[in-house]
PDB file of C-alpha atoms and ligand atoms in Angstrom:
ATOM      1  CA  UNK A   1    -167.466 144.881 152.189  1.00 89.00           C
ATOM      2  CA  UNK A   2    -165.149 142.118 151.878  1.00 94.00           C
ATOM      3  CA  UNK A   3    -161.403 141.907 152.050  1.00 96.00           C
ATOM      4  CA  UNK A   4    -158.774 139.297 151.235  1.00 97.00           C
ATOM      5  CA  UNK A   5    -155.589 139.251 153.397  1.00 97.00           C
ATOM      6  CA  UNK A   6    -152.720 137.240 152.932  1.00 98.00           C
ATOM      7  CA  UNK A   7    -150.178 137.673 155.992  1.00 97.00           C
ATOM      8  CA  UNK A   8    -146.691 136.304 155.140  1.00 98.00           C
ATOM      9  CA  UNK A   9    -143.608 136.141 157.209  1.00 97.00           C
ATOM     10  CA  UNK A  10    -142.326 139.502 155.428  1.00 98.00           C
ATOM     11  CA  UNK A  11    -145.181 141.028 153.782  1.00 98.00           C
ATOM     12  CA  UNK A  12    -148.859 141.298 154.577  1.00 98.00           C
ATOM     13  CA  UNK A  13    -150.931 142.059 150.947  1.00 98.00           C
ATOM     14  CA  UNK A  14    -154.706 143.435 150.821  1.00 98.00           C
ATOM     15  CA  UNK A  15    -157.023 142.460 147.850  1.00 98.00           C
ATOM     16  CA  UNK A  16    -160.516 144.141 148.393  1.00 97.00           C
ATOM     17  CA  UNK A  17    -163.229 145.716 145.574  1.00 95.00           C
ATOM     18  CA  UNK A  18    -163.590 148.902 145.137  1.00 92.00           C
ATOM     19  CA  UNK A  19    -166.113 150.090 142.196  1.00 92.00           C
ATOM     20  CA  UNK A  20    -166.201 146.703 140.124  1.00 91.00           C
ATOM     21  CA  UNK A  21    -162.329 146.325 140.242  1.00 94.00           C
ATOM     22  CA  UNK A  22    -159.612 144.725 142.902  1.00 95.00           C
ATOM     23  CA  UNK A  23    -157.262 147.316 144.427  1.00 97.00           C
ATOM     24  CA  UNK A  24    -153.863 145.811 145.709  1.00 98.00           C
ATOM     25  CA  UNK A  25    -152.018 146.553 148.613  1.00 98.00           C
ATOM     26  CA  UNK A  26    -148.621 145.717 150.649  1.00 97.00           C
ATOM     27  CA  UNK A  27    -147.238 146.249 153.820  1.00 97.00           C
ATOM     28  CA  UNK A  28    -144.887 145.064 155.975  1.00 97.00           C
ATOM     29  CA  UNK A  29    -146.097 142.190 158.300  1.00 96.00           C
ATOM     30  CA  UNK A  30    -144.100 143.431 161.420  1.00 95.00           C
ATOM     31  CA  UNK A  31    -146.516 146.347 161.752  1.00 94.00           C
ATOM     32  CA  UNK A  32    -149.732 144.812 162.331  1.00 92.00           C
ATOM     33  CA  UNK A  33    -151.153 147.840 164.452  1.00 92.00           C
ATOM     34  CA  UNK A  34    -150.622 149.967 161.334  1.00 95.00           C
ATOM     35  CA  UNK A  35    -152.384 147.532 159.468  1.00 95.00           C
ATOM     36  CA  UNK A  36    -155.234 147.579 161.501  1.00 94.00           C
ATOM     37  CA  UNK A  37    -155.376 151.102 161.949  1.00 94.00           C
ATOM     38  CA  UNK A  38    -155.645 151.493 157.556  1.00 95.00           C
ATOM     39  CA  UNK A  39    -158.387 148.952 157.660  1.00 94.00           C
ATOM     40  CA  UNK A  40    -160.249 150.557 159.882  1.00 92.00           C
ATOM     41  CA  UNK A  41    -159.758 153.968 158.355  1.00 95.00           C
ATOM     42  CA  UNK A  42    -160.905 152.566 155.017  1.00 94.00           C
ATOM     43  CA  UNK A  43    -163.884 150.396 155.772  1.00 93.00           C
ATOM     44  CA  UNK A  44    -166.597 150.292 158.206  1.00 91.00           C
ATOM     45  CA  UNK A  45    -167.716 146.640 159.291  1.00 90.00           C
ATOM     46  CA  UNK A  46    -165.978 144.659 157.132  1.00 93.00           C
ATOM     47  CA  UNK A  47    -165.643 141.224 156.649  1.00 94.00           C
ATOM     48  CA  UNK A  48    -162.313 139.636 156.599  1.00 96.00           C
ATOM     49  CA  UNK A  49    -160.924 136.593 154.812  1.00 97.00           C
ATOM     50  CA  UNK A  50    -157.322 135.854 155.927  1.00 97.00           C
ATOM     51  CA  UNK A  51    -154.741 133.430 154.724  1.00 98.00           C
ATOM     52  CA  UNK A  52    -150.670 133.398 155.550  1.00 98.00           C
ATOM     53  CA  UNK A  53    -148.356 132.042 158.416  1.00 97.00           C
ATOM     54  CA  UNK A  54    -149.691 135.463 160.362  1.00 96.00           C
ATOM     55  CA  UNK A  55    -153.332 135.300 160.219  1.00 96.00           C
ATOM     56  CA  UNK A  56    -153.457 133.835 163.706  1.00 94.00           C
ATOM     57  CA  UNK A  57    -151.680 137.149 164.976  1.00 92.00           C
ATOM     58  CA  UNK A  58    -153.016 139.605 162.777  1.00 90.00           C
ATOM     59  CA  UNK A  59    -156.656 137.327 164.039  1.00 90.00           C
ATOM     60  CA  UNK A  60    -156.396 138.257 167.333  1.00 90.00           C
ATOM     61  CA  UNK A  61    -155.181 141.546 166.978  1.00 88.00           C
ATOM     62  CA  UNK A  62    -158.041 142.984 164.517  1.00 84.00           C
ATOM     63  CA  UNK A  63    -161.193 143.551 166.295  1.00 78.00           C
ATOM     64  CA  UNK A  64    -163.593 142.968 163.068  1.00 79.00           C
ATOM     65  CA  UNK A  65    -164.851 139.756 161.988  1.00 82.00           C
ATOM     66  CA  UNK A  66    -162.299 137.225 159.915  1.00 93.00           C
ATOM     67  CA  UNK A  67    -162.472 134.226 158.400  1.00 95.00           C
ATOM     68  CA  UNK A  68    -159.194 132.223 158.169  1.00 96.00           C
ATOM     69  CA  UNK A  69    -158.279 130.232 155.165  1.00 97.00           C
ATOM     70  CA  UNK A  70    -156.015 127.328 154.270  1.00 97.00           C
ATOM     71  CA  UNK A  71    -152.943 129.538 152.811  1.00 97.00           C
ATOM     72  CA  UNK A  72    -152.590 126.288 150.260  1.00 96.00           C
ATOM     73  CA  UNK A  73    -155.917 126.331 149.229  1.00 96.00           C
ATOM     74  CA  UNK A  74    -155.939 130.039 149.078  1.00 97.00           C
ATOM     75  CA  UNK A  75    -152.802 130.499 146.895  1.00 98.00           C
ATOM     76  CA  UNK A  76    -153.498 127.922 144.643  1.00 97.00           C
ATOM     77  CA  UNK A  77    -157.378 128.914 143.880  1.00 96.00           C
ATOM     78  CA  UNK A  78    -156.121 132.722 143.304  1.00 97.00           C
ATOM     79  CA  UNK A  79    -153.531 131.483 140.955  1.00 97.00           C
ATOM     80  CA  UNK A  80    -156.288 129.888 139.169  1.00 95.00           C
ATOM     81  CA  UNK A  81    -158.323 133.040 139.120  1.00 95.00           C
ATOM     82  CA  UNK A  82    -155.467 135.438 137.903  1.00 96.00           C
ATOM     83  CA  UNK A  83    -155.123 132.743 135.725  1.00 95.00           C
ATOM     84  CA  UNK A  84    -158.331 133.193 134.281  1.00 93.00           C
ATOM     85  CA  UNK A  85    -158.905 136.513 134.232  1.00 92.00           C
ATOM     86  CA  UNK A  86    -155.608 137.587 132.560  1.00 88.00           C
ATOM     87  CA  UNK A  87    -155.034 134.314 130.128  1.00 89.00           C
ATOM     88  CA  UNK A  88    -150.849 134.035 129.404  1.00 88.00           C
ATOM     89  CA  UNK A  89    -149.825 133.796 125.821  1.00 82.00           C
ATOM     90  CA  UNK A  90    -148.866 130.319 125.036  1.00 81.00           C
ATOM     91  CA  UNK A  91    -151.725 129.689 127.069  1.00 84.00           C
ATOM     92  CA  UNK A  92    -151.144 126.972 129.822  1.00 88.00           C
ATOM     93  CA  UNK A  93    -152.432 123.460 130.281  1.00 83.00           C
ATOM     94  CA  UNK A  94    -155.047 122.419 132.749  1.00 88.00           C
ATOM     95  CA  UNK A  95    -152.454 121.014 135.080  1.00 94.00           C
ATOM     96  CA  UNK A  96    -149.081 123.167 136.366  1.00 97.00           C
ATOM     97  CA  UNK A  97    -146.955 123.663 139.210  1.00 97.00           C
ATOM     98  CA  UNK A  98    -147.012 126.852 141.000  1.00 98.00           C
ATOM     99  CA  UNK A  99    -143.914 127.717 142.634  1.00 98.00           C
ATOM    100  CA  UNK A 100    -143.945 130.255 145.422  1.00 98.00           C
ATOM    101  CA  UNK A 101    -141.405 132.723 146.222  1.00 98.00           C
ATOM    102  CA  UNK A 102    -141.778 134.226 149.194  1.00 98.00           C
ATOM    103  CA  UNK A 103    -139.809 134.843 152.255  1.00 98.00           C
ATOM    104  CA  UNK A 104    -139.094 131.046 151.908  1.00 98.00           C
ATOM    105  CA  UNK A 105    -140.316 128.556 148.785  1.00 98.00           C
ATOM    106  CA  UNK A 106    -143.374 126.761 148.186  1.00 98.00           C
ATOM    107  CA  UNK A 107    -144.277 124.096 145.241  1.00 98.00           C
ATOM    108  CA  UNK A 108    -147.905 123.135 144.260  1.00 98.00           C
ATOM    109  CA  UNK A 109    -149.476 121.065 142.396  1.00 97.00           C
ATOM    110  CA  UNK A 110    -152.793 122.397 140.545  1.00 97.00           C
ATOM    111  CA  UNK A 111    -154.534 120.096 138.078  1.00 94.00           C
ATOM    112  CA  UNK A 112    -158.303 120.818 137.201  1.00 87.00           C
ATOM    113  CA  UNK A 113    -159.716 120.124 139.875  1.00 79.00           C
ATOM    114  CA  UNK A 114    -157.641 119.461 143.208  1.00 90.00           C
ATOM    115  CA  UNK A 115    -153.992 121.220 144.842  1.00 93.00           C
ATOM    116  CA  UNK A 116    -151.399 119.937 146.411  1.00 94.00           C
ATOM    117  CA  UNK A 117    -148.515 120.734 148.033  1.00 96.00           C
ATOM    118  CA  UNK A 118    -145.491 119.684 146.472  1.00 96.00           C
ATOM    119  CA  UNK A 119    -142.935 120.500 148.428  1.00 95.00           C
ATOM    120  CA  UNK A 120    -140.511 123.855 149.339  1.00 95.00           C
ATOM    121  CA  UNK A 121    -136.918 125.166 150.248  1.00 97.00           C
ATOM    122  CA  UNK A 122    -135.665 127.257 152.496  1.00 98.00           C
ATOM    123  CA  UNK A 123    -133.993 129.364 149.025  1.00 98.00           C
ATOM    124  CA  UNK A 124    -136.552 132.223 148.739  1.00 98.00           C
ATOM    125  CA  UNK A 125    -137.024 136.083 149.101  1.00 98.00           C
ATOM    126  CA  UNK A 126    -135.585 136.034 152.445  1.00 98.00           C
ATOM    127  CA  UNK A 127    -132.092 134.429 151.318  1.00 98.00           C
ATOM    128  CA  UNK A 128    -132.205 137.215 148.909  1.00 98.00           C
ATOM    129  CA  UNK A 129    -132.442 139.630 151.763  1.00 98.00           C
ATOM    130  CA  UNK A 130    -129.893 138.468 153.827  1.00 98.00           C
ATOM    131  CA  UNK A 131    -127.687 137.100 152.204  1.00 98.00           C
ATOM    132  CA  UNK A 132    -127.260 140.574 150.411  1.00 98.00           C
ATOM    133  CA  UNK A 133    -127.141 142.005 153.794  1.00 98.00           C
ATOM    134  CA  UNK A 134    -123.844 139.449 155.304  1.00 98.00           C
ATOM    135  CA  UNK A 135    -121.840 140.275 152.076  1.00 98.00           C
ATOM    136  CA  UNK A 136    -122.744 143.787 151.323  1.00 98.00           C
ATOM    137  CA  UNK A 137    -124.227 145.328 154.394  1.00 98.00           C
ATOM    138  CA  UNK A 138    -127.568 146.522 152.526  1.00 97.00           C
ATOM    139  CA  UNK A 139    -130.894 145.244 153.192  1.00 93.00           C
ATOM    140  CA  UNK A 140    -133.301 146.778 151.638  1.00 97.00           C
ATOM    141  CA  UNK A 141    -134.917 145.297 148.720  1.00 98.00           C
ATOM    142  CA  UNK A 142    -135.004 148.741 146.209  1.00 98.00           C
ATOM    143  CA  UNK A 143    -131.837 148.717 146.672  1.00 98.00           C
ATOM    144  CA  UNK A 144    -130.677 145.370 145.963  1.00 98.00           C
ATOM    145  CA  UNK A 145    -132.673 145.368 143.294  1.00 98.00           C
ATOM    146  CA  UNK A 146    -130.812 148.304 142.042  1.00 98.00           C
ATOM    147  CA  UNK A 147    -127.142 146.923 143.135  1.00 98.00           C
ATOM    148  CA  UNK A 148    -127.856 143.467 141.529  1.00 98.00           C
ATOM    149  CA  UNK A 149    -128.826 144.501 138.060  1.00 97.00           C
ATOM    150  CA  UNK A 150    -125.672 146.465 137.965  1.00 98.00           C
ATOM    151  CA  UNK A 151    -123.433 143.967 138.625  1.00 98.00           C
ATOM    152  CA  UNK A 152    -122.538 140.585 136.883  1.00 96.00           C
ATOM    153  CA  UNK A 153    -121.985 137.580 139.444  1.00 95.00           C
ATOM    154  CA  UNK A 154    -121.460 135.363 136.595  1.00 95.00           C
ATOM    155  CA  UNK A 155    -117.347 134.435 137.405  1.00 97.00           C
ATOM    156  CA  UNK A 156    -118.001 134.327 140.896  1.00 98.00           C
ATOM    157  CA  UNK A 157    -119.561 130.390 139.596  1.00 98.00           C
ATOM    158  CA  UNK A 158    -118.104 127.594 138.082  1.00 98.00           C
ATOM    159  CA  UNK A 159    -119.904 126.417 134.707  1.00 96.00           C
ATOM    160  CA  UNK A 160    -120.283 122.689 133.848  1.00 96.00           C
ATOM    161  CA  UNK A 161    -117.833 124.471 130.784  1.00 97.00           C
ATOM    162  CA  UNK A 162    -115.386 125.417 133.019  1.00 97.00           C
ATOM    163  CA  UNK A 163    -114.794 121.829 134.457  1.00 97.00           C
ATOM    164  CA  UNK A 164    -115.172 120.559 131.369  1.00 98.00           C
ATOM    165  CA  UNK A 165    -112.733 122.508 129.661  1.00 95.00           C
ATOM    166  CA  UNK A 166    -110.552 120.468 127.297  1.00 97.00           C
ATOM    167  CA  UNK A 167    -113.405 118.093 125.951  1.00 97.00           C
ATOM    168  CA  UNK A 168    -117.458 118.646 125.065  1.00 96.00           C
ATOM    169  CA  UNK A 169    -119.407 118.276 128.166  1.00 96.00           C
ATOM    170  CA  UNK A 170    -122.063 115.363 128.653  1.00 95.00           C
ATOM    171  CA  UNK A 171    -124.428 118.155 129.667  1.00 91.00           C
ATOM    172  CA  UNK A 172    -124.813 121.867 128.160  1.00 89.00           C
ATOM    173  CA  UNK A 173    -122.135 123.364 129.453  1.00 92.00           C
ATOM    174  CA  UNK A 174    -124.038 126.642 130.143  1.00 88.00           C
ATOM    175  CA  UNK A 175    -125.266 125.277 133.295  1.00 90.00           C
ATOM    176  CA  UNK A 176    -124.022 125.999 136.695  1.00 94.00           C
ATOM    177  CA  UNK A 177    -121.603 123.357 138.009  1.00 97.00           C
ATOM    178  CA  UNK A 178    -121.063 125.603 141.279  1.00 98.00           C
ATOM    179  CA  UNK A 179    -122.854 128.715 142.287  1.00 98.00           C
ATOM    180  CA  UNK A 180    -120.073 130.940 144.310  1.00 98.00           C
ATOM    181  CA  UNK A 181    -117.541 128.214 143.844  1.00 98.00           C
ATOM    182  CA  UNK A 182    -115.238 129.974 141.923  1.00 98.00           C
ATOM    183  CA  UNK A 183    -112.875 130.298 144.442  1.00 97.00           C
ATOM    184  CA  UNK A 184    -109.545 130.420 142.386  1.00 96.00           C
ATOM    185  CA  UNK A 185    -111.162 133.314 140.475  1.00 96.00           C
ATOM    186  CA  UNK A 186    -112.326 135.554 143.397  1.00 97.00           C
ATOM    187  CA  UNK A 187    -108.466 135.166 144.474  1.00 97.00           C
ATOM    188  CA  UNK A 188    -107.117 136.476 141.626  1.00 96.00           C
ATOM    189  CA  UNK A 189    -110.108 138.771 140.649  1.00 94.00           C
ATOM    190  CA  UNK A 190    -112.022 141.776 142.502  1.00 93.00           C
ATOM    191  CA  UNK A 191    -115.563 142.027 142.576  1.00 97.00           C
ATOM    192  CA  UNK A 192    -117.934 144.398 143.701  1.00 98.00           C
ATOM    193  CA  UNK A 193    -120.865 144.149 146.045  1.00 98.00           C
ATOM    194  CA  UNK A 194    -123.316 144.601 142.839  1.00 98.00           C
ATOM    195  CA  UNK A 195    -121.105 141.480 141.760  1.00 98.00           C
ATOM    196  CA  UNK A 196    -122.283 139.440 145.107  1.00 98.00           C
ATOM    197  CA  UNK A 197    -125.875 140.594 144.908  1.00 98.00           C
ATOM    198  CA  UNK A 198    -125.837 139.946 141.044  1.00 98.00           C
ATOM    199  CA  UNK A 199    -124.582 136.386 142.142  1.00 98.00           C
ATOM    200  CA  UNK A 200    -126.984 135.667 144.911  1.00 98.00           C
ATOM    201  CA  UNK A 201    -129.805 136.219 142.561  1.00 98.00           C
ATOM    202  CA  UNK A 202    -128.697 133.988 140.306  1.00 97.00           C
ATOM    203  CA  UNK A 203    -128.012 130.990 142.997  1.00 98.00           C
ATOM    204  CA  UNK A 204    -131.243 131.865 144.111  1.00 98.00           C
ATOM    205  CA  UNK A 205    -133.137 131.708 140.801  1.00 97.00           C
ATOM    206  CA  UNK A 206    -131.331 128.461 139.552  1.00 96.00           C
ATOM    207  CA  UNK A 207    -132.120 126.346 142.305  1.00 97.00           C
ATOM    208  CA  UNK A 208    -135.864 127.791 142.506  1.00 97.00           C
ATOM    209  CA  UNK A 209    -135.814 126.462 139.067  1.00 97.00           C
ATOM    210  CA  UNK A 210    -133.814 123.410 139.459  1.00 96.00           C
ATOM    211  CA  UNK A 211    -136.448 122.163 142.091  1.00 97.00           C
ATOM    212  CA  UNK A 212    -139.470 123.262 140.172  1.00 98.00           C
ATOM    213  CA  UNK A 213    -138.467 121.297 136.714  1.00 97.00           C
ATOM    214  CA  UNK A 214    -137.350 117.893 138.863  1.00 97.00           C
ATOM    215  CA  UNK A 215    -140.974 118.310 140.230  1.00 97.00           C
ATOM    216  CA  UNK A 216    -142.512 119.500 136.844  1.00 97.00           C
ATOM    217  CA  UNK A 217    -140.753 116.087 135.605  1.00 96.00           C
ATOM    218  CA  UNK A 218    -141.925 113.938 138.175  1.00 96.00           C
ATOM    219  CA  UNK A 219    -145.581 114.880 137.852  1.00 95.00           C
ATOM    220  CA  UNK A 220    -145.387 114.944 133.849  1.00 94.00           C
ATOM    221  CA  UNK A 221    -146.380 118.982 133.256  1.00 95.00           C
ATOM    222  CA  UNK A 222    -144.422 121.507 131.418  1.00 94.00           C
ATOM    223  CA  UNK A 223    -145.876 124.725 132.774  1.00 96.00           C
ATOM    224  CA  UNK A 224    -144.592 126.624 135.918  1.00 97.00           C
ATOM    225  CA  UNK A 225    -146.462 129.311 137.296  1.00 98.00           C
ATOM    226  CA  UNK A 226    -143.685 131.662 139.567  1.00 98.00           C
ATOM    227  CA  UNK A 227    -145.109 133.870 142.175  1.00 98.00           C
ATOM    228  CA  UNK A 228    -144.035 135.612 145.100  1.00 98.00           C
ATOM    229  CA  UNK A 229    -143.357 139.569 146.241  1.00 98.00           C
ATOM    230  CA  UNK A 230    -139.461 138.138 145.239  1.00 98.00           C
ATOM    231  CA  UNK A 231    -140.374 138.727 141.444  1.00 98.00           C
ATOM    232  CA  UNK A 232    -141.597 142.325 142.252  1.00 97.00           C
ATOM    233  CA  UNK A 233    -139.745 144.417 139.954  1.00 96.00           C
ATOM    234  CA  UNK A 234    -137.085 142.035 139.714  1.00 97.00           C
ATOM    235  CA  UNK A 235    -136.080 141.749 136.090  1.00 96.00           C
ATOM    236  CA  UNK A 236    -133.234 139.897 136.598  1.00 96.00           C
ATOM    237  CA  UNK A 237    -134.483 137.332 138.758  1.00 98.00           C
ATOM    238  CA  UNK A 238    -137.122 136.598 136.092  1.00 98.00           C
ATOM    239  CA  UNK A 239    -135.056 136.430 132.956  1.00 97.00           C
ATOM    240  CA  UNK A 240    -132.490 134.369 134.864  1.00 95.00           C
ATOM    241  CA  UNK A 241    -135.457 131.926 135.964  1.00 97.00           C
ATOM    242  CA  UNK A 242    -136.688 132.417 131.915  1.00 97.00           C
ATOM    243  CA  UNK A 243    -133.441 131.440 130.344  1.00 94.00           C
ATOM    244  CA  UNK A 244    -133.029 128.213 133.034  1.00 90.00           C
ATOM    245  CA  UNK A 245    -136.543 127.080 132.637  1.00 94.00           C
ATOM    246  CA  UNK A 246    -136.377 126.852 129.130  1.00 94.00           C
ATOM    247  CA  UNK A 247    -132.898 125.061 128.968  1.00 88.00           C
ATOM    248  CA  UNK A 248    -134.299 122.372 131.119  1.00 88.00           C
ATOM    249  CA  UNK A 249    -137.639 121.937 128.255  1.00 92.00           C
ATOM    250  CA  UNK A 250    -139.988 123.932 130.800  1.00 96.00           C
ATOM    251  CA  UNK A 251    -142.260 127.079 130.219  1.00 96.00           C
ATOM    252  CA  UNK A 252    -142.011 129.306 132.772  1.00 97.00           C
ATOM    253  CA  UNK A 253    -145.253 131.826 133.491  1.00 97.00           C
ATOM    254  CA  UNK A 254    -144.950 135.072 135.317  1.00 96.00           C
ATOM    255  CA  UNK A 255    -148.201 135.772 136.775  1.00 95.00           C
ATOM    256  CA  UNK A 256    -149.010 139.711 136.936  1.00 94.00           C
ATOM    257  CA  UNK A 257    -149.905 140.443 140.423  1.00 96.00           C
ATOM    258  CA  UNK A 258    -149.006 136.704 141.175  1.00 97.00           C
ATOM    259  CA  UNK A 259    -147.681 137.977 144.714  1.00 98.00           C
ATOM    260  CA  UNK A 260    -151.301 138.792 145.598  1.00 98.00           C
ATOM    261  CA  UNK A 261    -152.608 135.080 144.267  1.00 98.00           C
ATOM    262  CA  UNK A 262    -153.491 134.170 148.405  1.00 98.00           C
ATOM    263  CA  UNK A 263    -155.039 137.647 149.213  1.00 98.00           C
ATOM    264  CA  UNK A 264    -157.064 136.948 145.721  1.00 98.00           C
ATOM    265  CA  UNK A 265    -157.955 133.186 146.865  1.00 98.00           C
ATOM    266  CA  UNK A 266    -158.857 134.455 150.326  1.00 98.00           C
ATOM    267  CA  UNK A 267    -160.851 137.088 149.271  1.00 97.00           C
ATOM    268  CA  UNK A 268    -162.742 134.549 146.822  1.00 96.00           C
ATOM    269  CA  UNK A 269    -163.220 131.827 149.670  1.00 92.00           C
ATOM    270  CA  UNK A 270    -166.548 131.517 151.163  1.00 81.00           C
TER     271      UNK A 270
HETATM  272  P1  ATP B 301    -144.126 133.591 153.183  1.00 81.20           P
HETATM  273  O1  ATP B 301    -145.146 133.284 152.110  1.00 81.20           O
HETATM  274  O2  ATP B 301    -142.872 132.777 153.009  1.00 81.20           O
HETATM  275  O3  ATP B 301    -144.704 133.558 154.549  1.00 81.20           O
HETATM  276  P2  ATP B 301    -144.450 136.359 152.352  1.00 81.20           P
HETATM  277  O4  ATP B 301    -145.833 135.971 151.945  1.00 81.20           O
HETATM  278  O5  ATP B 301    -144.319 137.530 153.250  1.00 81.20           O
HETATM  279  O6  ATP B 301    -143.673 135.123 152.994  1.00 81.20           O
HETATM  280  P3  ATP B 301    -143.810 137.495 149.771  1.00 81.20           P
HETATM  281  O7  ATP B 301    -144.520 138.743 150.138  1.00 81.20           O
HETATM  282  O8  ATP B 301    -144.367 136.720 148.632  1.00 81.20           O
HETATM  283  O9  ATP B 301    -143.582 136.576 151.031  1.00 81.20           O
HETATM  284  O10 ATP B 301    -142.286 137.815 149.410  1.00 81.20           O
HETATM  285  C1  ATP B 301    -141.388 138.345 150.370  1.00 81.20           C
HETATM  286  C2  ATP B 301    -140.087 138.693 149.663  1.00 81.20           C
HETATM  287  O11 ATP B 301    -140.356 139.689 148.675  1.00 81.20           O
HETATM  288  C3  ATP B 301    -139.026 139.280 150.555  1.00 81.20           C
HETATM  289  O12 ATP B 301    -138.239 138.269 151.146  1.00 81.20           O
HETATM  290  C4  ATP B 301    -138.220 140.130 149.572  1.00 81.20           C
HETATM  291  O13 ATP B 301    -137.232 139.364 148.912  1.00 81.20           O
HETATM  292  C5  ATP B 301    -139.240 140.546 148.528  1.00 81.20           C
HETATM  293  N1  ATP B 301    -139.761 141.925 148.673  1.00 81.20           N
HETATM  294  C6  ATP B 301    -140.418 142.585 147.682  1.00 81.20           C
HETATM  295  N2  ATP B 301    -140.785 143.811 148.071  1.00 81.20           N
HETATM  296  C7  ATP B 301    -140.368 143.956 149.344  1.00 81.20           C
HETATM  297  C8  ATP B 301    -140.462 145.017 150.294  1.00 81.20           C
HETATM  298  N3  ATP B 301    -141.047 146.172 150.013  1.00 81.20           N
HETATM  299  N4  ATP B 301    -139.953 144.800 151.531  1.00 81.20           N
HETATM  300  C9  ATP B 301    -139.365 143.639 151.840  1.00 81.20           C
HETATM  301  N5  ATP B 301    -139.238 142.607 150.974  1.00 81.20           N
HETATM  302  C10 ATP B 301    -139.728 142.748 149.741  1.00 81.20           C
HETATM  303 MG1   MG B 302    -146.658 134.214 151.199  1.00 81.20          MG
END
């Protein structure tokens, strides 16, 4: 029996087979002994293929026998397989970027028949985390989920509108100018913390974006496939990523089960 790991920096996800069809799993990657212990108590002898920045650790902790994979590689061939298996509607060229929301950002480059890494930010899933944490004193992601779709961070920014206010703006004016740089307005204004959370997500999806379409440009594509535990459940995250996508001439994809594309890839590796 084979299983696909992918340990990341905040979450550890488990791809394996059971009856002719891939069971999912997630778990936090600071409890690697509890990890261990489910393996064991749901396979005997198995064979593991692991991918992530923890497979070293999680490698020397597990006493079965693993095979570590390129998380790169890995990511980028399970995207491919999802891809496959579950065809998007547009459907999406042979070449896109993949962009990578986990605890921190990754861009790729996947073209018929080769990756490559594009480049990344430090703006991901954990900025989400803890930035929400500094301003509102909650950390966990339910519940910022929750907080953020009930509030509106939208006048904590300034819009290219807003400098531009007495003439017609050289760019649409529906784009962000300054994310939390509304200064004049939180001074006269009071917000909430769903107001901060709401805004965070938004600074966070814009500049995901931002950095995806300059690299979608660059390397002549229009597709961007956006994955990452970050998305889970995350409505607003999405649409806001959606609606500034397709303002910049991009189409953005949202891969079901994207978050497990590495545990998929790993799993597939041989
Ligand atoms: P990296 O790839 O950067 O090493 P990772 O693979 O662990 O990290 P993901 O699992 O793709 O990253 O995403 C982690 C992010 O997903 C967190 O930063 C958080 O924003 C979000 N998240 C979703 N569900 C949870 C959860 N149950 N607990 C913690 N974070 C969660
Ligand atoms: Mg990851």
């Amino acid at each position: 029996q084979y299983i696909g790991i992918d340990a990341g920096g905040t979450l550890v996800k488990i791809v394996y087979n059971h009856e002719g069809h891939l069971r999912f799993e997630k778990m936090a990657a600071d409890r690697i002994d509890e990890i261990i212990e489910w393996i064991n108590n749901h396979f005997t002898n198995p064979e593991i293929h692991i991918t992530g920045g923890k497979a070293g650790v999680f490698a020397e902790a597990c006493p079965d026998k693993v095979l570590r994979v390129n998380e790169f590689e890995a990511t980028c061939e399970g995207v491919s397989w999802l891809l496959e298996k579950d065809p998007p509607s547009p459907e999406i060229s042979s070449q896109f970027l993949v962009t990578n929301v986990g605890t921190g950002t990754s861009i790729h480059y996947v073209s018929e028949d080769a990756y490559e890494r594009i480049g990344g930010s430090g703006m991901g899933g954990g900025t989400l985390l803890g930035l929400s944490y500094l301003l509102t004193g909650r950390s966990d992601f339910e519940t910022i989920l929750e907080m953020g779709r009930n509030g509106n961070g939208q006048a904590l920014n300034i819009t290219v509108g807003d400098i531009y206010s007495h003439e017609t703006p050289p760019i649409s004016g529906a784009l962000t100018a300054s994310n939390f740089g509304n200064t004049a307005n939180m001074r006269e204004t009071g917000f909430s913390s769903e107001d901060y959370i709401s805004a965070v997500v938004r600074m966070i999806g814009e500049t995901i974006t931002t950095m995806s379409v300059q690299a979608a440009d660059r390397l002549g594509t229009d597709a961007v496939v956006y994955i990452g535990s970050t998305f889970a459940g995350h409505d607003t995250l999405k649409e806001i990523i959606i609606g500034y996508t397709e303002l910049r001439g991009k189409k953005p994809y949202f891969l079901p089960r994207g978050e497990y594309s590495g545990a998929v890839g790993a799993l597939l590796h041989y």
